[in-house]
Amino acid sequence: MPIFYRKSDAGDIYIVPELLLALKGLDSQFLTGGILFLRQVVNGRIALDINHLRHLIEFLSGGVTLARVNFNLHNVTLPRTWFISLLQHINRRDNVETKLFDQLLALIRQVLSALVHGGEPAASFLFENRGMADMPALRELDIAPICRALGLTTPKFESWYGQGGMGSAVHHSTTDSPLDGLVQLCHESSTPPKQQLLPKNVTRVTFKSVDDVRRALNANPSAATLLSSLRADAPTFVPGGKKITGPEGRGSNAEGEAEEAGDRPDADTTDVADSQNLVNSIANTAAPLPQEAIPEAQLIIARKILKGYRRLVLQRELQQKRSPVEASCNSIHETCLKLSSNMDWPNGLYYKKLYLGLIPHLLICVNAAIVKKKPPTKAPVQPELNVEEDIVDDEDQDVDDYHVYDKFLN
């Protein structure tokens, strides 16, 4: 379909392979490919489940966040589910392009606008295979997660904590909401930020390796001892913190936030520019998939399975298109074939072939003659006194039909 091809100077490029390689996170352009896919979906209004769209936005936002600090996990604060997804899919650790970062922010803004205002732009967002143009209550459920994705991604230009109310709003995005809590990673070899400055809905994880992070985040978040094996004084992971820091609390944290920023890896801002003119010049980001040699034995088995599957599909299609007469003919053939399997046939299969060829043909002819002989069924209004006579006539006709079949079978 044309909507799944994006325009470029090198010609039309199929976007689905770009999405697959973006989710694998193996190539240095995996974020570029994912953003180009998202751009085609949003601008082309391709129908997509809203949950899949939200997960893609969160995956790209988290990937950009890590890429801009060269995948240095120390002092990075993201939602728990983001870390789990990113650490499972992304295998790159450096040299990942983020030149379409501004395009990602613009696309998130378009999605938010469609969710807020509804109408035709939201018709391509699907919930249970239905467009969300006229579902304001359902659209509201996705506004908060996407707003948080925008808030977590944007402050990386300088410092996560240096954006005034934005950082505080993201910190408390889990308060009295179904969104999962935030996790701050801290490497053991680095000086951790002051413990008392950490909001209650943000859990700090001290780690030595990426495997430590995976084990901690994949643990049961409702357990009271979550993350305690990594750090004795680590706070319990509480997704729904009840207290919101007031104006005084935010003011008292200003010095601590500035102090923490000095220990945080600086985000790379050299490639932040207007990339609108670069989109059409980007060639296919999906590298050719490796071709693996398939053994001949597997090919033979695959051909047999495919042949049987096609035969089954054809039979189902024919059964749906059969008329009553064709269904009757098929039943006669199946009956004869079943009877022939229990008979002894001399001289090989010669007489069996004659039986299966001649007998079904004769029965079909007799059946067609009987159907033709019978007058068309009508429902005339008759007195009640003739009902018994009609029953007797029908029984006589059935007896005659039975004798005709018995004559041909014997």
GROMACS .gro file of C-alpha atoms in nm:
model
  410
    1MET     CA    1   0.000   0.000   0.000
    2PRO     CA    2   0.134   0.347  -0.084
    3ILE     CA    3   0.080   0.482   0.269
    4PHE     CA    4   0.348   0.245   0.401
    5TYR     CA    5   0.613   0.401   0.176
    6ARG     CA    6   0.785   0.727   0.264
    7LYS     CA    7   0.929   0.965   0.008
    8SER     CA    8   1.304   1.014  -0.018
    9ASP     CA    9   1.557   1.132  -0.272
   10ALA     CA   10   1.647   0.767  -0.334
   11GLY     CA   11   1.285   0.673  -0.408
   12ASP     CA   12   1.000   0.533  -0.205
   13ILE     CA   13   1.112   0.340   0.104
   14TYR     CA   14   0.907   0.076   0.283
   15ILE     CA   15   0.879   0.178   0.649
   16VAL     CA   16   0.794  -0.154   0.817
   17PRO     CA   17   1.152  -0.294   0.802
   18GLU     CA   18   1.272   0.034   0.951
   19LEU     CA   19   1.038  -0.017   1.245
   20LEU     CA   20   1.159  -0.375   1.300
   21LEU     CA   21   1.525  -0.273   1.308
   22ALA     CA   22   1.439   0.026   1.527
   23LEU     CA   23   1.287  -0.205   1.788
   24LYS     CA   24   1.595  -0.429   1.777
   25GLY     CA   25   1.822  -0.132   1.852
   26LEU     CA   26   2.122  -0.285   1.673
   27ASP     CA   27   2.206  -0.012   1.426
   28SER     CA   28   2.335   0.339   1.488
   29GLN     CA   29   2.029   0.471   1.299
   30PHE     CA   30   1.768   0.275   1.492
   31LEU     CA   31   1.621   0.592   1.644
   32THR     CA   32   1.614   0.763   1.305
   33GLY     CA   33   1.425   0.470   1.154
   34GLY     CA   34   1.176   0.462   1.439
   35ILE     CA   35   1.111   0.836   1.420
   36LEU     CA   36   1.062   0.815   1.042
   37PHE     CA   37   0.810   0.534   1.094
   38LEU     CA   38   0.626   0.739   1.355
   39ARG     CA   39   0.630   1.040   1.122
   40GLN     CA   40   0.472   0.837   0.841
   41VAL     CA   41   0.205   0.699   1.076
   42VAL     CA   42   0.110   1.038   1.221
   43ASN     CA   43   0.128   1.248   0.906
   44GLY     CA   44  -0.024   0.978   0.685
   45ARG     CA   45  -0.292   0.903   0.946
   46ILE     CA   46  -0.227   0.531   0.928
   47ALA     CA   47  -0.467   0.339   1.151
   48LEU     CA   48  -0.279   0.211   1.456
   49ASP     CA   49  -0.385   0.090   1.798
   50ILE     CA   50  -0.341   0.371   2.050
   51ASN     CA   51  -0.158   0.143   2.294
   52HIS     CA   52   0.099   0.049   2.029
   53LEU     CA   53   0.140   0.414   1.935
   54ARG     CA   54   0.195   0.515   2.296
   55HIS     CA   55   0.449   0.238   2.355
   56LEU     CA   56   0.637   0.341   2.041
   57ILE     CA   57   0.651   0.705   2.155
   58GLU     CA   58   0.775   0.601   2.499
   59PHE     CA   59   1.036   0.368   2.346
   60LEU     CA   60   1.170   0.639   2.115
   61SER     CA   61   1.165   0.902   2.390
   62GLY     CA   62   1.357   0.678   2.626
   63GLY     CA   63   1.600   0.579   2.351
   64VAL     CA   64   1.672   0.943   2.269
   65THR     CA   65   1.720   1.019   2.638
   66LEU     CA   66   1.982   0.746   2.675
   67ALA     CA   67   2.149   0.820   2.342
   68ARG     CA   68   2.200   1.185   2.431
   69VAL     CA   69   2.406   1.081   2.735
   70ASN     CA   70   2.590   0.809   2.537
   71PHE     CA   71   2.399   0.536   2.723
   72ASN     CA   72   2.558   0.629   3.054
   73LEU     CA   73   2.289   0.506   3.293
   74HIS     CA   74   2.423   0.692   3.596
   75ASN     CA   75   2.182   0.958   3.725
   76VAL     CA   76   1.923   0.889   3.454
   77THR     CA   77   1.562   0.911   3.573
   78LEU     CA   78   1.294   0.734   3.370
   79PRO     CA   79   0.980   0.529   3.439
   80ARG     CA   80   1.041   0.174   3.549
   81THR     CA   81   0.869   0.017   3.246
   82TRP     CA   82   1.078   0.233   3.013
   83PHE     CA   83   1.401   0.098   3.156
   84ILE     CA   84   1.275  -0.260   3.127
   85SER     CA   85   1.179  -0.217   2.762
   86LEU     CA   86   1.492  -0.023   2.665
   87LEU     CA   87   1.734  -0.263   2.832
   88GLN     CA   88   1.564  -0.558   2.662
   89HIS     CA   89   1.572  -0.415   2.311
   90ILE     CA   90   1.860  -0.173   2.282
   91ASN     CA   91   2.202  -0.333   2.239
   92ARG     CA   92   2.387  -0.022   2.123
   93ARG     CA   93   2.592   0.177   2.370
   94ASP     CA   94   2.737   0.464   2.164
   95ASN     CA   95   2.734   0.649   1.831
   96VAL     CA   96   2.355   0.650   1.797
   97GLU     CA   97   2.213   0.927   1.579
   98THR     CA   98   1.962   1.166   1.734
   99LYS     CA   99   1.951   1.421   1.453
  100LEU     CA  100   1.571   1.386   1.419
  101PHE     CA  101   1.514   1.469   1.786
  102ASP     CA  102   1.318   1.784   1.700
  103GLN     CA  103   1.099   1.579   1.466
  104LEU     CA  104   1.014   1.345   1.754
  105LEU     CA  105   0.907   1.638   1.973
  106ALA     CA  106   0.692   1.779   1.691
  107LEU     CA  107   0.526   1.441   1.633
  108ILE     CA  108   0.450   1.399   2.004
  109ARG     CA  109   0.293   1.744   1.996
  110GLN     CA  110   0.075   1.641   1.698
  111VAL     CA  111  -0.041   1.328   1.878
  112LEU     CA  112  -0.125   1.528   2.192
  113SER     CA  113  -0.319   1.782   1.987
  114ALA     CA  114  -0.521   1.504   1.823
  115LEU     CA  115  -0.595   1.343   2.160
  116VAL     CA  116  -0.704   1.672   2.315
  117HIS     CA  117  -0.920   1.803   2.030
  118GLY     CA  118  -1.040   1.475   1.876
  119GLY     CA  119  -1.210   1.488   1.538
  120GLU     CA  120  -1.058   1.363   1.215
  121PRO     CA  121  -0.692   1.366   1.335
  122ALA     CA  122  -0.784   1.118   1.611
  123ALA     CA  123  -0.983   0.888   1.381
  124SER     CA  124  -0.669   0.690   1.294
  125PHE     CA  125  -0.602   0.615   1.663
  126LEU     CA  126  -0.777   0.285   1.728
  127PHE     CA  127  -0.921   0.144   2.047
  128GLU     CA  128  -1.058  -0.208   1.999
  129ASN     CA  129  -1.051  -0.147   1.621
  130ARG     CA  130  -1.262   0.168   1.650
  131GLY     CA  131  -1.147   0.520   1.576
  132MET     CA  132  -1.118   0.753   1.876
  133ALA     CA  133  -1.251   1.066   1.707
  134ASP     CA  134  -1.566   1.060   1.921
  135MET     CA  135  -1.425   0.899   2.236
  136PRO     CA  136  -1.307   1.187   2.458
  137ALA     CA  137  -1.316   0.978   2.777
  138LEU     CA  138  -1.082   0.717   2.628
  139ARG     CA  139  -0.852   0.976   2.471
  140GLU     CA  140  -0.797   1.136   2.811
  141LEU     CA  141  -0.641   0.813   2.939
  142ASP     CA  142  -0.350   0.845   2.693
  143ILE     CA  143  -0.286   1.217   2.734
  144ALA     CA  144  -0.102   1.186   3.067
  145PRO     CA  145   0.148   0.914   2.956
  146ILE     CA  146   0.235   1.100   2.635
  147CYS     CA  147   0.269   1.431   2.823
  148ARG     CA  148   0.510   1.259   3.059
  149ALA     CA  149   0.709   1.125   2.762
  150LEU     CA  150   0.740   1.480   2.632
  151GLY     CA  151   0.840   1.611   2.974
  152LEU     CA  152   1.103   1.342   3.029
  153THR     CA  153   1.258   1.396   2.687
  154THR     CA  154   1.263   1.774   2.655
  155PRO     CA  155   1.474   1.870   2.962
  156LYS     CA  156   1.771   1.671   2.833
  157PHE     CA  157   1.893   1.977   2.645
  158GLU     CA  158   2.075   2.090   2.959
  159SER     CA  159   1.982   1.923   3.287
  160TRP     CA  160   1.685   1.719   3.391
  161TYR     CA  161   1.645   1.927   3.707
  162GLY     CA  162   1.707   2.269   3.559
  163GLN     CA  163   1.369   2.326   3.396
  164GLY     CA  164   1.171   2.474   3.683
  165GLY     CA  165   0.819   2.332   3.712
  166MET     CA  166   0.872   2.078   3.432
  167GLY     CA  167   1.098   1.857   3.642
  168SER     CA  168   0.868   1.878   3.942
  169ALA     CA  169   0.564   1.794   3.729
  170VAL     CA  170   0.735   1.487   3.587
  171HIS     CA  171   0.851   1.378   3.933
  172HIS     CA  172   0.495   1.383   4.061
  173SER     CA  173   0.332   1.240   3.748
  174THR     CA  174   0.268   0.916   3.937
  175THR     CA  175   0.090   1.078   4.231
  176ASP     CA  176  -0.269   0.953   4.252
  177SER     CA  177  -0.244   0.818   3.896
  178PRO     CA  178  -0.211   0.472   3.737
  179LEU     CA  179   0.126   0.561   3.583
  180ASP     CA  180   0.422   0.361   3.706
  181GLY     CA  181   0.680   0.521   3.933
  182LEU     CA  182   1.009   0.675   3.828
  183VAL     CA  183   1.347   0.512   3.883
  184GLN     CA  184   1.677   0.693   3.922
  185LEU     CA  185   1.988   0.488   3.843
  186CYS     CA  186   2.308   0.556   4.034
  187HIS     CA  187   2.639   0.379   3.973
  188GLU     CA  188   2.826   0.258   4.282
  189SER     CA  189   3.151   0.420   4.172
  190SER     CA  190   2.990   0.766   4.153
  191THR     CA  191   2.882   0.996   4.431
  192PRO     CA  192   2.506   0.952   4.479
  193PRO     CA  193   2.283   1.258   4.505
  194LYS     CA  194   2.154   1.351   4.848
  195GLN     CA  195   1.897   1.095   4.960
  196GLN     CA  196   1.664   1.346   5.125
  197LEU     CA  197   1.614   1.536   4.799
  198LEU     CA  198   1.463   1.235   4.621
  199PRO     CA  199   1.082   1.263   4.583
  200LYS     CA  200   0.883   0.984   4.739
  201ASN     CA  201   0.758   0.852   4.406
  202VAL     CA  202   1.111   0.815   4.266
  203THR     CA  203   1.313   0.505   4.357
  204ARG     CA  204   1.692   0.512   4.348
  205VAL     CA  205   1.873   0.201   4.221
  206THR     CA  206   2.244   0.158   4.290
  207PHE     CA  207   2.408  -0.075   4.041
  208LYS     CA  208   2.743  -0.212   3.928
  209SER     CA  209   2.639  -0.351   3.590
  210VAL     CA  210   2.341  -0.350   3.359
  211ASP     CA  211   2.248  -0.697   3.482
  212ASP     CA  212   2.198  -0.552   3.831
  213VAL     CA  213   1.952  -0.302   3.688
  214ARG     CA  214   1.762  -0.572   3.500
  215ARG     CA  215   1.730  -0.792   3.808
  216ALA     CA  216   1.610  -0.505   4.024
  217LEU     CA  217   1.355  -0.367   3.779
  218ASN     CA  218   1.210  -0.707   3.689
  219ALA     CA  219   1.138  -0.780   4.056
  220ASN     CA  220   0.785  -0.752   4.190
  221PRO     CA  221   0.722  -0.377   4.235
  222SER     CA  222   0.474  -0.440   4.515
  223ALA     CA  223   0.729  -0.619   4.734
  224ALA     CA  224   0.843  -0.420   5.033
  225THR     CA  225   1.204  -0.528   4.990
  226LEU     CA  226   1.234  -0.420   4.627
  227LEU     CA  227   1.589  -0.312   4.541
  228SER     CA  228   1.706  -0.363   4.900
  229SER     CA  229   1.961  -0.621   4.783
  230LEU     CA  230   2.140  -0.347   4.590
  231ARG     CA  231   2.130  -0.072   4.850
  232ALA     CA  232   2.038  -0.110   5.214
  233ASP     CA  233   1.887   0.236   5.253
  234ALA     CA  234   1.700   0.232   4.921
  235PRO     CA  235   1.341   0.357   4.955
  236THR     CA  236   1.048   0.129   4.881
  237PHE     CA  237   0.913   0.152   4.528
  238VAL     CA  238   0.579   0.330   4.584
  239PRO     CA  239   0.405   0.413   4.252
  240GLY     CA  240   0.133   0.632   4.407
  241GLY     CA  241   0.294   0.883   4.638
  242LYS     CA  242   0.032   1.080   4.828
  243LYS     CA  243   0.223   1.395   4.916
  244ILE     CA  244   0.304   1.667   4.665
  245THR     CA  245   0.590   1.898   4.746
  246GLY     CA  246   0.464   2.250   4.806
  247PRO     CA  247   0.619   2.575   4.688
  248GLU     CA  248   0.849   2.585   4.990
  249GLY     CA  249   0.970   2.234   4.928
  250ARG     CA  250   1.049   2.313   4.566
  251GLY     CA  251   1.239   2.620   4.667
  252SER     CA  252   1.442   2.432   4.925
  253ASN     CA  253   1.544   2.180   4.662
  254ALA     CA  254   1.686   2.438   4.424
  255GLU     CA  255   2.037   2.423   4.568
  256GLY     CA  256   2.032   2.044   4.583
  257GLU     CA  257   1.915   2.021   4.222
  258ALA     CA  258   2.197   2.245   4.107
  259GLU     CA  259   2.440   2.034   4.308
  260GLU     CA  260   2.309   1.713   4.151
  261ALA     CA  261   2.342   1.853   3.801
  262GLY     CA  262   2.717   1.867   3.838
  263ASP     CA  263   2.732   1.490   3.887
  264ARG     CA  264   2.511   1.414   3.590
  265PRO     CA  265   2.652   1.334   3.242
  266ASP     CA  266   2.600   1.623   3.005
  267ALA     CA  267   2.358   1.562   2.722
  268ASP     CA  268   2.496   1.598   2.373
  269THR     CA  269   2.337   1.904   2.210
  270THR     CA  270   2.557   1.934   1.902
  271ASP     CA  271   2.305   1.773   1.669
  272VAL     CA  272   1.996   1.962   1.785
  273ALA     CA  273   1.883   2.152   1.480
  274ASP     CA  274   1.593   2.186   1.240
  275SER     CA  275   1.597   1.850   1.065
  276GLN     CA  276   1.298   1.906   0.838
  277ASN     CA  277   1.524   1.941   0.535
  278LEU     CA  278   1.710   1.620   0.625
  279VAL     CA  279   1.409   1.389   0.620
  280ASN     CA  280   1.387   1.341   0.244
  281SER     CA  281   1.762   1.296   0.211
  282ILE     CA  282   1.776   1.004   0.457
  283ALA     CA  283   1.814   0.677   0.272
  284ASN     CA  284   1.677   0.346   0.390
  285THR     CA  285   1.782   0.302   0.753
  286ALA     CA  286   1.695  -0.069   0.748
  287ALA     CA  287   2.004  -0.265   0.656
  288PRO     CA  288   1.947  -0.585   0.455
  289LEU     CA  289   1.851  -0.870   0.681
  290PRO     CA  290   2.109  -1.151   0.699
  291GLN     CA  291   2.024  -1.442   0.472
  292GLU     CA  292   2.056  -1.778   0.641
  293ALA     CA  293   2.095  -2.095   0.439
  294ILE     CA  294   1.793  -2.324   0.484
  295PRO     CA  295   1.862  -2.699   0.472
  296GLU     CA  296   1.697  -2.888   0.187
  297ALA     CA  297   1.517  -3.119   0.430
  298GLN     CA  298   1.343  -2.822   0.593
  299LEU     CA  299   1.245  -2.687   0.252
  300ILE     CA  300   1.084  -3.020   0.158
  301ILE     CA  301   0.887  -3.026   0.482
  302ALA     CA  302   0.783  -2.663   0.438
  303ARG     CA  303   0.661  -2.732   0.083
  304LYS     CA  304   0.450  -3.025   0.203
  305ILE     CA  305   0.297  -2.818   0.482
  306LEU     CA  306   0.227  -2.532   0.242
  307LYS     CA  307   0.071  -2.769  -0.013
  308GLY     CA  308  -0.155  -2.924   0.251
  309TYR     CA  309  -0.252  -2.583   0.384
  310ARG     CA  310  -0.345  -2.458   0.037
  311ARG     CA  311  -0.552  -2.771  -0.024
  312LEU     CA  312  -0.736  -2.718   0.304
  313VAL     CA  313  -0.806  -2.353   0.223
  314LEU     CA  314  -0.933  -2.449  -0.123
  315GLN     CA  315  -1.164  -2.714   0.022
  316ARG     CA  316  -1.310  -2.466   0.268
  317GLU     CA  317  -1.369  -2.213  -0.008
  318LEU     CA  318  -1.540  -2.475  -0.226
  319GLN     CA  319  -1.761  -2.590   0.061
  320GLN     CA  320  -1.884  -2.238   0.113
  321LYS     CA  321  -1.969  -2.200  -0.257
  322ARG     CA  322  -2.141  -2.539  -0.310
  323SER     CA  323  -2.504  -2.555  -0.411
  324PRO     CA  324  -2.735  -2.818  -0.257
  325VAL     CA  325  -2.695  -3.041  -0.564
  326GLU     CA  326  -2.315  -3.017  -0.550
  327ALA     CA  327  -2.320  -3.095  -0.180
  328SER     CA  328  -2.528  -3.405  -0.250
  329CYS     CA  329  -2.286  -3.521  -0.522
  330ASN     CA  330  -1.993  -3.475  -0.290
  331SER     CA  331  -2.169  -3.678  -0.021
  332ILE     CA  332  -2.223  -3.966  -0.268
  333HIS     CA  333  -1.856  -3.971  -0.364
  334GLU     CA  334  -1.745  -3.971  -0.001
  335THR     CA  335  -1.984  -4.256   0.081
  336CYS     CA  336  -1.856  -4.470  -0.206
  337LEU     CA  337  -1.496  -4.400  -0.116
  338LYS     CA  338  -1.561  -4.504   0.243
  339LEU     CA  339  -1.731  -4.828   0.135
  340SER     CA  340  -1.452  -4.914  -0.110
  341SER     CA  341  -1.192  -4.902   0.166
  342ASN     CA  342  -1.352  -5.207   0.332
  343MET     CA  343  -1.379  -5.422   0.017
  344ASP     CA  344  -1.138  -5.680  -0.125
  345TRP     CA  345  -1.041  -5.594  -0.483
  346PRO     CA  346  -0.896  -5.867  -0.709
  347ASN     CA  347  -0.650  -5.789  -0.986
  348GLY     CA  348  -0.509  -5.486  -0.815
  349LEU     CA  349  -0.700  -5.159  -0.822
  350TYR     CA  350  -0.858  -5.194  -1.167
  351TYR     CA  351  -1.209  -5.280  -1.044
  352LYS     CA  352  -1.181  -5.036  -0.760
  353LYS     CA  353  -1.123  -4.756  -1.008
  354LEU     CA  354  -1.424  -4.875  -1.209
  355TYR     CA  355  -1.634  -4.883  -0.894
  356LEU     CA  356  -1.531  -4.538  -0.783
  357GLY     CA  357  -1.582  -4.402  -1.133
  358LEU     CA  358  -1.905  -4.569  -1.244
  359ILE     CA  359  -2.110  -4.614  -0.928
  360PRO     CA  360  -2.091  -4.254  -0.802
  361HIS     CA  361  -2.169  -4.133  -1.154
  362LEU     CA  362  -2.481  -4.353  -1.179
  363LEU     CA  363  -2.599  -4.252  -0.834
  364ILE     CA  364  -2.556  -3.888  -0.920
  365CYS     CA  365  -2.757  -3.938  -1.239
  366VAL     CA  366  -3.033  -4.119  -1.049
  367ASN     CA  367  -3.037  -3.849  -0.784
  368ALA     CA  368  -3.062  -3.579  -1.050
  369ALA     CA  369  -3.346  -3.769  -1.223
  370ILE     CA  370  -3.537  -3.804  -0.897
  371VAL     CA  371  -3.496  -3.437  -0.819
  372LYS     CA  372  -3.611  -3.348  -1.170
  373LYS     CA  373  -3.907  -3.586  -1.148
  374LYS     CA  374  -4.041  -3.431  -0.832
  375PRO     CA  375  -4.270  -3.135  -0.893
  376PRO     CA  376  -4.165  -2.804  -0.742
  377THR     CA  377  -4.269  -2.778  -0.382
  378LYS     CA  378  -4.564  -2.555  -0.321
  379ALA     CA  379  -4.770  -2.476  -0.019
  380PRO     CA  380  -5.131  -2.471  -0.143
  381VAL     CA  381  -5.409  -2.424   0.105
  382GLN     CA  382  -5.578  -2.763   0.144
  383PRO     CA  383  -5.854  -2.888   0.370
  384GLU     CA  384  -5.744  -3.068   0.683
  385LEU     CA  385  -5.908  -3.390   0.557
  386ASN     CA  386  -5.635  -3.433   0.290
  387VAL     CA  387  -5.343  -3.431   0.534
  388GLU     CA  388  -5.342  -3.807   0.590
  389GLU     CA  389  -5.363  -3.873   0.216
  390ASP     CA  390  -5.059  -3.650   0.156
  391ILE     CA  391  -4.862  -3.839   0.419
  392VAL     CA  392  -4.943  -4.172   0.254
  393ASP     CA  393  -4.840  -4.036  -0.088
  394ASP     CA  394  -4.508  -3.914   0.051
  395GLU     CA  395  -4.438  -4.252   0.208
  396ASP     CA  396  -4.509  -4.426  -0.123
  397GLN     CA  397  -4.273  -4.190  -0.303
  398ASP     CA  398  -3.996  -4.258  -0.048
  399VAL     CA  399  -4.041  -4.632  -0.099
  400ASP     CA  400  -4.011  -4.591  -0.476
  401ASP     CA  401  -3.692  -4.387  -0.435
  402TYR     CA  402  -3.544  -4.652  -0.207
  403HIS     CA  403  -3.610  -4.927  -0.463
  404VAL     CA  404  -3.440  -4.724  -0.735
  405TYR     CA  405  -3.124  -4.677  -0.522
  406ASP     CA  406  -3.126  -5.043  -0.418
  407LYS     CA  407  -3.149  -5.153  -0.780
  408PHE     CA  408  -2.839  -4.957  -0.883
  409LEU     CA  409  -2.637  -5.058  -0.579
  410ASN     CA  410  -2.705  -5.431  -0.631
   0.00000   0.00000   0.00000
